[in-house]
Coordinates of C-alpha atoms in Angstrom, one line a residue:
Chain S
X1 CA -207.6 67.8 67.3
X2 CA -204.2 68.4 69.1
X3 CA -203.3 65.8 71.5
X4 CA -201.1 66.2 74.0
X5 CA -198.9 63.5 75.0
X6 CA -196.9 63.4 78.7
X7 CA -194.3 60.9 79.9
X8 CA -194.0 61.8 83.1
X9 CA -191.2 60.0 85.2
X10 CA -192.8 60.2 89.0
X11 CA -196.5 59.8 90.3
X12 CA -196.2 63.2 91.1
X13 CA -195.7 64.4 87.9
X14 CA -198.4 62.1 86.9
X15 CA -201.5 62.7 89.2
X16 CA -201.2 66.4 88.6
X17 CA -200.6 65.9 84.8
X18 CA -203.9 64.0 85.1
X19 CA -205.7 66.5 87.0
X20 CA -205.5 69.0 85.1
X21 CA -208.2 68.0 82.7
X22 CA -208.8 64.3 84.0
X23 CA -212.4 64.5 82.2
X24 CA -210.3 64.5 78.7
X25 CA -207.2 62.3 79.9
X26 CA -206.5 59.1 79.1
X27 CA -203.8 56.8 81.0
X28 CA -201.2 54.7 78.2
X29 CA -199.7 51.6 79.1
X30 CA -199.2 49.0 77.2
X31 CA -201.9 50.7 74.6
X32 CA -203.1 47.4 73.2
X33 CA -206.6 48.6 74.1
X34 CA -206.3 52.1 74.2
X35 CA -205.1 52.6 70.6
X36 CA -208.0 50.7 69.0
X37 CA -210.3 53.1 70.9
X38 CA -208.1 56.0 69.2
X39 CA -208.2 54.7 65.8
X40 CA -211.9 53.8 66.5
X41 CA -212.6 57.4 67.2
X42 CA -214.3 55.7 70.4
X43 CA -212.2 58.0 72.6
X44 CA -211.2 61.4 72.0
X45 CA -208.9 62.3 74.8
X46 CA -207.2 65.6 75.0
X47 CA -203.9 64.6 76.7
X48 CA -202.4 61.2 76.5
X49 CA -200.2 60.4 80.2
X50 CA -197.7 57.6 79.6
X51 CA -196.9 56.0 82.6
X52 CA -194.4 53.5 82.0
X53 CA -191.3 55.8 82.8
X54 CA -192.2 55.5 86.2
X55 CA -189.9 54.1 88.2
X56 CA -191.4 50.7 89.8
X57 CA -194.3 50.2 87.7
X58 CA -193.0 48.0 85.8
X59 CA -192.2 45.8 89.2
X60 CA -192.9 42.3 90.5
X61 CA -192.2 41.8 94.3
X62 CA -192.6 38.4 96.1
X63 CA -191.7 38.1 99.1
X64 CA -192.6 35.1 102.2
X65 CA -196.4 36.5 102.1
X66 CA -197.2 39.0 99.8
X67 CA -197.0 39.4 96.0
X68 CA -196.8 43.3 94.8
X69 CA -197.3 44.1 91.0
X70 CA -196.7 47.7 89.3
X71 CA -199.5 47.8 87.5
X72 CA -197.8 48.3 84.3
X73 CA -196.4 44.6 84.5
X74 CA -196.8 43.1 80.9
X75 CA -198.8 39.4 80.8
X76 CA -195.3 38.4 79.6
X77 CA -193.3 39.6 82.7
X78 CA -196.2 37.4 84.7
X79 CA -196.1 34.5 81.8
X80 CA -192.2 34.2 82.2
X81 CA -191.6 34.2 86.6
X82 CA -190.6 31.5 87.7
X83 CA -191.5 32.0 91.3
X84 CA -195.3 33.5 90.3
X85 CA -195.9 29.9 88.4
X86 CA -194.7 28.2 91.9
X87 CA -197.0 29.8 93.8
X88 CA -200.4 31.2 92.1
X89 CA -200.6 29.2 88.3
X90 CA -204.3 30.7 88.2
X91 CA -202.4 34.3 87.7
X92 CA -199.3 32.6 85.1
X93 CA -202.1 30.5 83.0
X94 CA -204.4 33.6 83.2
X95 CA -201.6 36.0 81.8
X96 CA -200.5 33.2 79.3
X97 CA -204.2 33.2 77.4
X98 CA -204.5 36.7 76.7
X99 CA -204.1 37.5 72.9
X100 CA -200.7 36.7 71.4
X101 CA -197.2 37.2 72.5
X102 CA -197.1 40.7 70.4
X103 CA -200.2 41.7 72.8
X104 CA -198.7 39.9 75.8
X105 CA -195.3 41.4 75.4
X106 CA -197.2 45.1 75.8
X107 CA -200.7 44.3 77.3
X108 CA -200.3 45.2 81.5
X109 CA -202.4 44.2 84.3
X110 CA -203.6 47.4 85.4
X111 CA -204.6 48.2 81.8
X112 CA -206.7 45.0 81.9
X113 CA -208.1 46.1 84.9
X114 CA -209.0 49.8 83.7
X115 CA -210.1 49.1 80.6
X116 CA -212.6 46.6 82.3
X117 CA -214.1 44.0 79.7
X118 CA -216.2 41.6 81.0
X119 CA -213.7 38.8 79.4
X120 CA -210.9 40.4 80.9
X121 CA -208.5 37.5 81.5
X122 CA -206.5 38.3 84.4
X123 CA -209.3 40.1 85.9
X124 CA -210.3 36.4 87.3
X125 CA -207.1 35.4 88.7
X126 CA -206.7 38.5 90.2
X127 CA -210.1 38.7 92.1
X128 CA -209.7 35.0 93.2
X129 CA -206.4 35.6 94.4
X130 CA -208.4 38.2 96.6
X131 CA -206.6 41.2 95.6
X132 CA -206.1 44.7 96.2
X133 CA -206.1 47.8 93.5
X134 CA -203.9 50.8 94.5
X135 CA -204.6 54.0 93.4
X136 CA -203.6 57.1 93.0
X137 CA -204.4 60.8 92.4
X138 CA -203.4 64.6 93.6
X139 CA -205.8 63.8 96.6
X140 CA -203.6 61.2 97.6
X141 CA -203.6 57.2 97.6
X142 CA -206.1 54.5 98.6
X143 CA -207.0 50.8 98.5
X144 CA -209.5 49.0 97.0
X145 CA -210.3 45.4 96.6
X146 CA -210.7 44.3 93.3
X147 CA -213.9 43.3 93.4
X148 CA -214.9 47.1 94.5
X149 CA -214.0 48.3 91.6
X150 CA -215.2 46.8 88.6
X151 CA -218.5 48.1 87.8
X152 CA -220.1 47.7 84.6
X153 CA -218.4 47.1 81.1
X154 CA -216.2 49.7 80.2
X155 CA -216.4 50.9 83.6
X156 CA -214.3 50.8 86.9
X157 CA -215.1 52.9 90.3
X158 CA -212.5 55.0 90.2
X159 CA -212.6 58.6 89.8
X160 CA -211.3 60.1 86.6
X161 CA -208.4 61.8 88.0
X162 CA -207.3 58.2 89.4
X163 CA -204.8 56.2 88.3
X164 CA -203.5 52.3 89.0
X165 CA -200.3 52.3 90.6
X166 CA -200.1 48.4 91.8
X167 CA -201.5 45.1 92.7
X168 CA -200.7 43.4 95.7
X169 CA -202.5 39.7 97.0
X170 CA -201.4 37.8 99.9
X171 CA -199.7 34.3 98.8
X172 CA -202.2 31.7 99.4
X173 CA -201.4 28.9 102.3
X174 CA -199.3 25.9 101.9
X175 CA -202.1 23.1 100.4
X176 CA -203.7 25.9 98.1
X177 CA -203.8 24.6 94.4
X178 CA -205.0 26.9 91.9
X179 CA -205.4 27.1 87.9
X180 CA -207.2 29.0 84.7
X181 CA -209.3 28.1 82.1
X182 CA -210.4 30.0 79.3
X183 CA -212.5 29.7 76.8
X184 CA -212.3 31.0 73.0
X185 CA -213.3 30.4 69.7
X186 CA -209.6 29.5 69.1
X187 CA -206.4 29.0 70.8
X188 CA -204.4 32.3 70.3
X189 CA -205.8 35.8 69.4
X190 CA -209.4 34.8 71.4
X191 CA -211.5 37.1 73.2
X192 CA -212.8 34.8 76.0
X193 CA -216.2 33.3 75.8
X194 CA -215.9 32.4 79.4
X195 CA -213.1 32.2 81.7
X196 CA -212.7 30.6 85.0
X197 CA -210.3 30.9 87.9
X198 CA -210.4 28.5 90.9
X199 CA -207.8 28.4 93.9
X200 CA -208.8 25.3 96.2
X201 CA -207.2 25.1 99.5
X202 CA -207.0 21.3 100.6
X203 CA -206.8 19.6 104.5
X204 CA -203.1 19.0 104.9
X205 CA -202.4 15.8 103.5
X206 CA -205.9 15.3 102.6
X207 CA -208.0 15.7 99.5
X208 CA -211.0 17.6 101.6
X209 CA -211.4 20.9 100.6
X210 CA -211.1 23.4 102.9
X211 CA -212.1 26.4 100.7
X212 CA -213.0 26.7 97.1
X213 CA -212.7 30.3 95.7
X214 CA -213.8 30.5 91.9
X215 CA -213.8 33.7 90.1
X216 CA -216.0 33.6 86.3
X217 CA -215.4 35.8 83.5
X218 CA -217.7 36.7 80.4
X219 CA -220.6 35.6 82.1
X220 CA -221.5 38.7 83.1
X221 CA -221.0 42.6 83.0
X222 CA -217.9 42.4 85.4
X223 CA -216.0 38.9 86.2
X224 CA -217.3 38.0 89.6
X225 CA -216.7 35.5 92.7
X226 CA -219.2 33.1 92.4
X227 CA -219.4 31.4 95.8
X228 CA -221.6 28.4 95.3
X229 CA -219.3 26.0 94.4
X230 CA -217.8 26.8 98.1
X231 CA -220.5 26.4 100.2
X232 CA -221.2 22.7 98.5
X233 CA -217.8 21.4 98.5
X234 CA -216.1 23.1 102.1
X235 CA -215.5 19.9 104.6
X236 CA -215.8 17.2 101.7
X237 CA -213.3 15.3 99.5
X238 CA -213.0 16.6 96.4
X239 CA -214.4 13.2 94.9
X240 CA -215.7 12.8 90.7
X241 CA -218.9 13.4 92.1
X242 CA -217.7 16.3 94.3
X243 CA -216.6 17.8 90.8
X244 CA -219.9 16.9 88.9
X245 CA -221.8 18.8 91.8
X246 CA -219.8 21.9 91.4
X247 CA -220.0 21.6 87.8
X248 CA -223.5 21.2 87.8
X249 CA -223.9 24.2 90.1
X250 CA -221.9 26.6 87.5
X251 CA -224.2 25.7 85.3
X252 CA -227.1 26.7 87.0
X253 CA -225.2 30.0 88.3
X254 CA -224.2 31.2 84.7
X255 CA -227.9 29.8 83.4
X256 CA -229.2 32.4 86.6
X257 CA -226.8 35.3 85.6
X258 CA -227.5 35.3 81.6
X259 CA -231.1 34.7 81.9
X260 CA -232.5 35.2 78.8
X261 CA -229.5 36.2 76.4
X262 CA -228.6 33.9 73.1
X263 CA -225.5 32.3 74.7
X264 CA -227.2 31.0 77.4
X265 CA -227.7 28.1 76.3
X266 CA -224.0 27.7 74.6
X267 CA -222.5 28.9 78.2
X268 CA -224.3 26.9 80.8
X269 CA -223.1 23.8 78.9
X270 CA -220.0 24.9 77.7
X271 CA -219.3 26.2 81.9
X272 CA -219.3 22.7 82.8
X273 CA -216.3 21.8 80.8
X274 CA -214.0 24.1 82.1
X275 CA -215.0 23.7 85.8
X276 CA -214.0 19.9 85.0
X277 CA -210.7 21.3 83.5
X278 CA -209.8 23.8 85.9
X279 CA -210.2 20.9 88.8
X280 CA -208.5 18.3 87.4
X281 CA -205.6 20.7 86.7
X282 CA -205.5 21.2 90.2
X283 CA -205.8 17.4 91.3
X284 CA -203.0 16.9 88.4
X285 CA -200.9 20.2 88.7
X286 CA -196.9 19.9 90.4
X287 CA -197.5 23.6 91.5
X288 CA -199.1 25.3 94.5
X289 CA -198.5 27.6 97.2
X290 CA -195.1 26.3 98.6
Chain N
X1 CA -199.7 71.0 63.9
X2 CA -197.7 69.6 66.8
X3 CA -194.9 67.7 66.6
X4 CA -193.1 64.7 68.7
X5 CA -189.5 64.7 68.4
X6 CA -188.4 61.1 69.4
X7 CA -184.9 59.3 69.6
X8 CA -184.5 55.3 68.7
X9 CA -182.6 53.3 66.3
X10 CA -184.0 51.7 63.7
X11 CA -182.0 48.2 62.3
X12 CA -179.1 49.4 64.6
X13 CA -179.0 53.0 62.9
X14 CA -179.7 56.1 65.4
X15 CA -182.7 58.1 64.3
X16 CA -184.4 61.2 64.6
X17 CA -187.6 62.5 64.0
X18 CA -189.9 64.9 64.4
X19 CA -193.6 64.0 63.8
X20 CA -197.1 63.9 64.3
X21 CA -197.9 62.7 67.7
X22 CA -200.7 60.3 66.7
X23 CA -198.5 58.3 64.1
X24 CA -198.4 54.9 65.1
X25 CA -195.1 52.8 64.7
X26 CA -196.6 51.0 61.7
X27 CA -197.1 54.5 60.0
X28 CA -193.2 55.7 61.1
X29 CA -192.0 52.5 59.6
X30 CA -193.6 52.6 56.3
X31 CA -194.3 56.2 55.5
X32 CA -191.8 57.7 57.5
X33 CA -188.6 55.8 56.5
X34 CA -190.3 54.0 53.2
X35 CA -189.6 50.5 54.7
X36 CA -192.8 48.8 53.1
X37 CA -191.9 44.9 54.3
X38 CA -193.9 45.6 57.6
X39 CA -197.8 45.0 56.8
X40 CA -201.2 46.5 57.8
X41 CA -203.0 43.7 57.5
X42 CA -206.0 44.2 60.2
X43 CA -204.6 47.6 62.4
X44 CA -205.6 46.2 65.7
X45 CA -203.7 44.0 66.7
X46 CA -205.5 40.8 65.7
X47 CA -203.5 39.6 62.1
X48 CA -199.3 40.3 63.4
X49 CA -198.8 41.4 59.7
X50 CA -196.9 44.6 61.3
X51 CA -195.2 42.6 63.8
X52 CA -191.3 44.4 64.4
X53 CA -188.8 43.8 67.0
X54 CA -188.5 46.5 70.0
X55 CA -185.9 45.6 72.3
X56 CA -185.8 42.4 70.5
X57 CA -189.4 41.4 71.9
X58 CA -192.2 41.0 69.1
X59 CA -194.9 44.0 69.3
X60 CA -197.8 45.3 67.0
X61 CA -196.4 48.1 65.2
X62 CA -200.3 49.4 64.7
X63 CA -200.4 49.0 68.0
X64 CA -198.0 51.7 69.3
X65 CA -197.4 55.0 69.5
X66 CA -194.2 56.7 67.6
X67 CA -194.1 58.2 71.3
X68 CA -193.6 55.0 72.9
X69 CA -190.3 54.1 71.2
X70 CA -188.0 57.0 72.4
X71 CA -185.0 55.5 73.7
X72 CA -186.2 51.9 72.2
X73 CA -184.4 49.5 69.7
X74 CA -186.4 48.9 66.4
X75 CA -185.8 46.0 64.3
X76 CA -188.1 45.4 61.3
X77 CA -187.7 42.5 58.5
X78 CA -185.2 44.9 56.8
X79 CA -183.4 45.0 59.4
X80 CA -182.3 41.2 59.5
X81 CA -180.6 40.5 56.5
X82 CA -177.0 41.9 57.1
X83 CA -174.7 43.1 54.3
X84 CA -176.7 41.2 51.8
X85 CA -176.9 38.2 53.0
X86 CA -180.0 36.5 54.6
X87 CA -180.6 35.7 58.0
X88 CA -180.9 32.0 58.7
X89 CA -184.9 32.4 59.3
X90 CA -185.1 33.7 55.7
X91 CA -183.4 31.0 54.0
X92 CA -185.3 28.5 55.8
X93 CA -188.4 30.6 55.0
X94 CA -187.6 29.8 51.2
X95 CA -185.5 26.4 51.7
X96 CA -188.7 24.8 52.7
X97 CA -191.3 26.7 50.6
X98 CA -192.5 28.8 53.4
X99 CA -194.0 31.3 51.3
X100 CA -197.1 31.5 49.5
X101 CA -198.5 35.0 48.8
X102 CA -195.7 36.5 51.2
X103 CA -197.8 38.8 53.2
X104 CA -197.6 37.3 56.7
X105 CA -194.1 36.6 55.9
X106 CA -192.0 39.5 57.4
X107 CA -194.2 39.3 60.9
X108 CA -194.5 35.8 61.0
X109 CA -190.3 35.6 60.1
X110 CA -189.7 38.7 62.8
X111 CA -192.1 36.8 65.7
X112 CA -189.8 33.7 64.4
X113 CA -186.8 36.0 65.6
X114 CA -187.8 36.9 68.2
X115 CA -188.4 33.5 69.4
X116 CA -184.9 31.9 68.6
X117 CA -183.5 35.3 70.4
X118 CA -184.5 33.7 73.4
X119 CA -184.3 29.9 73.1
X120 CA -181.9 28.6 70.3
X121 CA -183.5 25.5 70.4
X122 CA -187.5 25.4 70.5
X123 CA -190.1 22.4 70.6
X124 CA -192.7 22.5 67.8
X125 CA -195.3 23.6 70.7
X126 CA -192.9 26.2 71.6
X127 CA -193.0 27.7 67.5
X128 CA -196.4 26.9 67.1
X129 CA -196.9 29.1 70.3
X130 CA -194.5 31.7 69.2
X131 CA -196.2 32.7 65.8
X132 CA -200.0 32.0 67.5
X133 CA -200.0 36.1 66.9
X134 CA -199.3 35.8 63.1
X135 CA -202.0 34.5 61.0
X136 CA -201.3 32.7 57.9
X137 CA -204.3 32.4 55.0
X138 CA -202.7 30.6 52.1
X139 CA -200.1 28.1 53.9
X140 CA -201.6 25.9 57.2
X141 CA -198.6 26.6 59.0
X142 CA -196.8 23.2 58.9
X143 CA -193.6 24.6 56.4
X144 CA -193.5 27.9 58.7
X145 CA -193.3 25.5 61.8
X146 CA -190.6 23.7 60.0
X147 CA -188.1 25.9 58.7
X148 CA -188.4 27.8 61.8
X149 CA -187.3 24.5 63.6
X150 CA -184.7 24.3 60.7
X151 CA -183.5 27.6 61.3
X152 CA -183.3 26.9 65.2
X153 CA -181.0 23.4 64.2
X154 CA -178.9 24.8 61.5
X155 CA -177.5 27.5 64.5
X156 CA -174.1 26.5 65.1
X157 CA -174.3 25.9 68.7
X158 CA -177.0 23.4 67.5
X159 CA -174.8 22.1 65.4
X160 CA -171.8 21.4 67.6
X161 CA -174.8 19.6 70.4
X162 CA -175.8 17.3 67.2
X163 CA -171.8 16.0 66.4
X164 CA -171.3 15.1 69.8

């Protein structure tokens, strides 16, 4: 079959490229996950819409409150900014853990996003850092948060004729600490087992925590906020105990959310390790929100 | 059929072509322009066998589309060796008996490139974290980590930091 392939150099060009047969278009990035589908024969697309030409997507803006991402940013771009590890380490370590530095260098956040595996990495980071999708198509452009549009595996909200254009998250508070863990069957080239993103926000000076969001991966069709850990902790030091209670209630969440399936009993154990890792990064970690 | 017609250069050579669309860079490199040193060893991404330089940053040649590298600087292990002689990172390669069965070698040496590209003088965490996309089956990785490191020290700006 003939396959048409468009680099179009506005989003302009692009949205109405895209809607002329969204049903049997497919959006290239980075193509790390696209072109296994390809060669898979698992998709069959009619026209192929580059979108890295586009001026801006490729962007990473931070300014005194806001962070904006194109949503082609590579992980690399996001492994290798200086002032993105300063202020949110849960989105650097998070980008750092996907695949290798061949996929990192053309893997992009958006792609992550839209291709929507549940062991997504960034997918984590990103809804703990509380942020929002932007999209576009001929009908013009909206805002989601992220958590609004993952849906099932496979499978975001948006419309066919949609496209990512960028991220953007507010820059948590001074006193915000934050980090990533993820869990593979090896170090490099791993699809996550589970991953976990956590971003505790401390009393000034203090170590009670004032708010505790954790985001988990792989434990579930779509990586979700999981807001036990939150409601246990808010108001109380962040104590060995404090940690063992959280860690214990993960446990009991991901034993709740995979029910009967095989790794159930693998993942409510294994949680517990990386909810004790991803805290003591953040009672050990030199970075936070500045 | 339709064709692609895309523009790059290819081991600093300006190039050409006009192809099928679906080719993937790994296809172009081999069938294309008959420059076999760049491997399939898994086509998705998971081995780095087909690892090449674009823009001097390591990639998955299976993993791209010939339309992706219009415009774009290709470098594959060919490419290193100039005028006959070897780079550094090859000599080390067989200085310290880097090579078993050889098939990993050209990604695992191009990854290695693309490393010391960027920091002339990397920690053994930073190699080891460098080639975590190439996978090696007959070697265990500790004579690649090392002639790497070799090839970083035997630079000469390396060289000049060790004298004084």
């Amino acid at each position: 079959m003939e396959v048409a392939y468009y680099s179009p150099v506005s989003w302009e060009e692009a949205v109405k490229l895209l809607a002329e047969d969204a049903d049997h278009s497919k959006i290239l990035a980075g193509g790390t996950d696209l072109i296994i589908q390809l060669k898979q024969k698992n998709v069959k697309p009619a026209a192929i819409i580059d979108i890295t030409r586009i001026p801006g997507i490729r962007d990473i803006s931070v300014n005194s409150n806001e962070v904006c991402l194109g949503s082609a940013v590579t992980f690399t771009q996001v492994a290798e900014h200086k002032v993105l590890r300063g202020k949110v380490p849960v989105l650097t370590e998070a980008a750092e853990a996907v695949g290798s530095p061949q996929i990192r260098n053309r893997g992009t956040l958006g792609g992550n996003i839209a291709n929507a595996s549940p062991a997504a990495d960034v997918v984590p980071a990103l809804l703990a850092l509380d942020t929002l999708v932007w999209v576009r198509s001929i009908r013009g452009e909206r805002k989601l948060k992220l958590e609004d549009v993952l849906v099932a595996p496979g499978r975001t909200n948006l419309a066919a004729d949609e496209v990512i254009t960028k991220l953007s998250f507010q820059i948590p508070g001074e006193n915000t600490k934050s980090a990533f863990v993820k869990l593979g069957r090896r170090n490099a080239l791993a699809i996550a087992r589970m991953n976990l993103a956590l971003v505790v926000t401390f009393e000034a000076g203090t170590r009670i925590t004032e708010k505790v969001v954790m985001a988990l991966g792989a434990v579930g069709p779509t990586a979700y906020l999981y807001r036990g850990v939150h409601e246990a902790l808010a108001g109380r030091q962040l104590t060995d105990e404090a940690i063992e209670r959280a860690a214990v209630l993960t446990s009991e969440e991901v034993a709740a959310r995979l029910g009967t399936r095989s790794t159930a009993h693998y993942k409510k154990e294994a949680v517990k390790g990386i909810v004790y890792e991803a805290f003591y990064r953040i009672l050990h970690s030199e970075y936070g929100a500045q | 059929m339709n064709k692609i017609t895309v523009t790059f250069t290819l081991n600093g050579e300006p190039k050409s072509i006009s192809v099928d669309p679906n080719l993937t860079l790994l296809e172009v490199v081999r069938d294309v322009f008959g420059l076999t040193g760049t491997k399939e060893g898994c086509g998705h991404g998971e081995c780095g066998a087909c690892t090449v330089l674009v823009d001097d940053m390591a990639v998955n040649s299976c993993l791209l589309l010939v339309s992706q590298i219009d415009g774009k600087n290709i470098t594959t292990i060919e490419g290193l060796s100039k005028n006959g002689e070897l780079d550094i990172i090859q000599a080390k390669f067989i200085e310290e008996g880097a090579i078993q069965c050889g098939y990993c070698t050209p990604g695992m040496i191009m990854s290695a490139k693309a490393l010391l590209l960027k920091n002339n003088n990397p920690s053994e965490q930073e190699i080891r974290e460098a080639i975590s996309g190439n996978l090696c089956r007959c070697t265990g990785y500790a004579k690649i980590v090392r002639a790497i490191k070799s090839a970083s020290a035997s630079s000469k700006d390396n060289q000049i930091e060790e004298v004084i």
